[in-house]
Amino acid sequence: MTTAAVLILAFLLDCLFADPANRYHPVVGMGKAIGWLDRRIRFFGRKRGWNEKEEAWKWRCAGMILPLVVVGGVWLLTFFGVQGMKQLHPVAGLLFEAVLVWLTMAPRSLAESGKDIYSALVEKKIGEARRRLSMVVGRDTDSLDEAEIVRGGVETIAENIVDAVISPLFYAALGGAPLAMAYRAVNTLDSMVGYKNETYLHLGWASARMDDLANWIPARVLIPFMLAAFGLLRLSPGLAFQAWRRDARQHPSPNSGIPESLMAGGLQIRLGGVNTYFGKKSFRAYMGKPVQDKKPEHLLKAIRVMWLASGLYLLALSGVCCAIF
């Protein structure tokens, strides 16, 4: 019962207040720790003359320090913090844990980002829509037209259903706020050093693989809830199922292809295609079939799917927690 209460309260806090973006947010502290360790490891390796290509294994081994120290440290700090609050009073411990779990989630912020892009598009402010999209994606947005802006927004909403909602709740149910915070540390590591470029191809390898592993189960648990959401919203659950079976495995990520292909099929649009990163074009496999042209309204539909699938998942997970714990 306590675990379910923590999950529900954390979700309600996000619905009411969104993810508080300020310098005291735990993710900011995680980012500073990751940056500091990254610089120290890189300095150590270069001082010893490690070659990025010929001695890649050394950089990969050194890169394992990042998740071990950051994720382990975050779990320990959170664990002792929660235990300390529980010693003061059980209710204080519950509320503190709920707040910490809330800080690992961001469904409202995700929805607001999508709505901001939608508003700019319907007001015909294409430059503003590009700017708002650039705040939530890594691709170049300067030359995107309306359809490509919609694609970027829908892809971001779909992919982040797992990162911002499903996985944090999943790990909070398994191990409370300490495990949820540890997951957020894994996700932050991936966003900072999990790139396949010259700088982080080897040093960030362990962090990227840990993120893939952490999201593997939650991404697949999401499938029935997204299909149910499409059905309840009278969209296209059948096409969503077909797109998932056909297209998900073509995505470069073992996890992101699942919600993206489901969203593409459910909204009857095609996602994927050519993205530009720092001036270099990169093709990502298509998800779904272009039954409909991409319009700003698809952003709102994606947001509704995100909220409904998340709510259904929360209810189911809370029920399981009540039955088990």
PDB file of N, CA and C in Angstrom, residues 1-8 172-174 313-325:
ATOM      1  N   MET A   1       0.828  -1.207   0.000  1.00  0.00           N
ATOM      2  CA  MET A   1       0.000   0.000   0.000  1.00  0.00           C
ATOM      3  C   MET A   1       0.865   1.261   0.000  1.00  0.00           C
ATOM      4  N   THR A   2       1.953   1.242   0.808  1.00  0.00           N
ATOM      5  CA  THR A   2       2.833   2.412   0.881  1.00  0.00           C
ATOM      6  C   THR A   2       3.478   2.701  -0.462  1.00  0.00           C
ATOM      7  N   THR A   3       3.932   1.651  -1.143  1.00  0.00           N
ATOM      8  CA  THR A   3       4.563   1.834  -2.454  1.00  0.00           C
ATOM      9  C   THR A   3       3.589   2.439  -3.447  1.00  0.00           C
ATOM     10  N   ALA A   4       2.368   1.932  -3.471  1.00  0.00           N
ATOM     11  CA  ALA A   4       1.349   2.472  -4.373  1.00  0.00           C
ATOM     12  C   ALA A   4       1.065   3.931  -4.056  1.00  0.00           C
ATOM     13  N   ALA A   5       1.024   4.270  -2.769  1.00  0.00           N
ATOM     14  CA  ALA A   5       0.780   5.660  -2.368  1.00  0.00           C
ATOM     15  C   ALA A   5       1.897   6.571  -2.857  1.00  0.00           C
ATOM     16  N   VAL A   6       3.128   6.095  -2.771  1.00  0.00           N
ATOM     17  CA  VAL A   6       4.276   6.877  -3.255  1.00  0.00           C
ATOM     18  C   VAL A   6       4.161   7.125  -4.757  1.00  0.00           C
ATOM     19  N   LEU A   7       3.823   6.083  -5.510  1.00  0.00           N
ATOM     20  CA  LEU A   7       3.714   6.207  -6.967  1.00  0.00           C
ATOM     21  C   LEU A   7       2.622   7.195  -7.357  1.00  0.00           C
ATOM     22  N   ILE A   8       1.456   7.038  -6.750  1.00  0.00           N
ATOM     23  CA  ILE A   8       0.320   7.896  -7.105  1.00  0.00           C
ATOM     24  C   ILE A   8       0.583   9.340  -6.706  1.00  0.00           C
ATOM     25  N   ALA A 172      10.691   2.782  -9.287  1.00  0.00           N
ATOM     26  CA  ALA A 172      10.180   3.194  -7.978  1.00  0.00           C
ATOM     27  C   ALA A 172       9.368   2.076  -7.350  1.00  0.00           C
ATOM     28  N   ALA A 173       8.610   1.345  -8.168  1.00  0.00           N
ATOM     29  CA  ALA A 173       7.831   0.215  -7.662  1.00  0.00           C
ATOM     30  C   ALA A 173       8.740  -0.916  -7.193  1.00  0.00           C
ATOM     31  N   LEU A 174       9.844  -1.122  -7.899  1.00  0.00           N
ATOM     32  CA  LEU A 174      10.766  -2.203  -7.544  1.00  0.00           C
ATOM     33  C   LEU A 174      11.616  -1.891  -6.321  1.00  0.00           C
ATOM     34  N   TYR A 313      -1.079   2.727 -17.007  1.00  0.00           N
ATOM     35  CA  TYR A 313       0.090   2.025 -16.464  1.00  0.00           C
ATOM     36  C   TYR A 313       0.199   2.259 -14.957  1.00  0.00           C
ATOM     37  N   LEU A 314       0.004   3.503 -14.529  1.00  0.00           N
ATOM     38  CA  LEU A 314       0.075   3.827 -13.102  1.00  0.00           C
ATOM     39  C   LEU A 314      -0.968   3.043 -12.309  1.00  0.00           C
ATOM     40  N   LEU A 315      -2.191   2.973 -12.820  1.00  0.00           N
ATOM     41  CA  LEU A 315      -3.247   2.230 -12.131  1.00  0.00           C
ATOM     42  C   LEU A 315      -2.897   0.748 -12.019  1.00  0.00           C
ATOM     43  N   ALA A 316      -2.416   0.183 -13.115  1.00  0.00           N
ATOM     44  CA  ALA A 316      -2.059  -1.239 -13.108  1.00  0.00           C
ATOM     45  C   ALA A 316      -0.889  -1.504 -12.165  1.00  0.00           C
ATOM     46  N   LEU A 317       0.126  -0.650 -12.222  1.00  0.00           N
ATOM     47  CA  LEU A 317       1.308  -0.833 -11.379  1.00  0.00           C
ATOM     48  C   LEU A 317       0.956  -0.663  -9.905  1.00  0.00           C
ATOM     49  N   SER A 318       0.109   0.307  -9.604  1.00  0.00           N
ATOM     50  CA  SER A 318      -0.313   0.518  -8.217  1.00  0.00           C
ATOM     51  C   SER A 318      -1.103  -0.680  -7.706  1.00  0.00           C
ATOM     52  N   GLY A 319      -1.946  -1.244  -8.564  1.00  0.00           N
ATOM     53  CA  GLY A 319      -2.700  -2.431  -8.180  1.00  0.00           C
ATOM     54  C   GLY A 319      -1.793  -3.609  -7.880  1.00  0.00           C
ATOM     55  N   VAL A 320      -0.779  -3.795  -8.708  1.00  0.00           N
ATOM     56  CA  VAL A 320       0.187  -4.878  -8.480  1.00  0.00           C
ATOM     57  C   VAL A 320       0.927  -4.660  -7.167  1.00  0.00           C
ATOM     58  N   CYS A 321       1.329  -3.413  -6.902  1.00  0.00           N
ATOM     59  CA  CYS A 321       2.045  -3.101  -5.658  1.00  0.00           C
ATOM     60  C   CYS A 321       1.172  -3.373  -4.432  1.00  0.00           C
ATOM     61  N   CYS A 322      -0.113  -3.024  -4.521  1.00  0.00           N
ATOM     62  CA  CYS A 322      -1.029  -3.291  -3.405  1.00  0.00           C
ATOM     63  C   CYS A 322      -1.177  -4.795  -3.165  1.00  0.00           C
ATOM     64  N   ALA A 323      -1.209  -5.556  -4.246  1.00  0.00           N
ATOM     65  CA  ALA A 323      -1.385  -7.006  -4.131  1.00  0.00           C
ATOM     66  C   ALA A 323      -0.138  -7.691  -3.575  1.00  0.00           C
ATOM     67  N   ILE A 324       1.042  -7.178  -3.969  1.00  0.00           N
ATOM     68  CA  ILE A 324       2.297  -7.836  -3.587  1.00  0.00           C
ATOM     69  C   ILE A 324       2.847  -7.294  -2.272  1.00  0.00           C
ATOM     70  N   PHE A 325       2.860  -5.967  -2.175  1.00  0.00           N
ATOM     71  CA  PHE A 325       3.484  -5.355  -1.000  1.00  0.00           C
ATOM     72  C   PHE A 325       2.453  -5.015   0.074  1.00  0.00           C
TER      73      PHE A 325
END
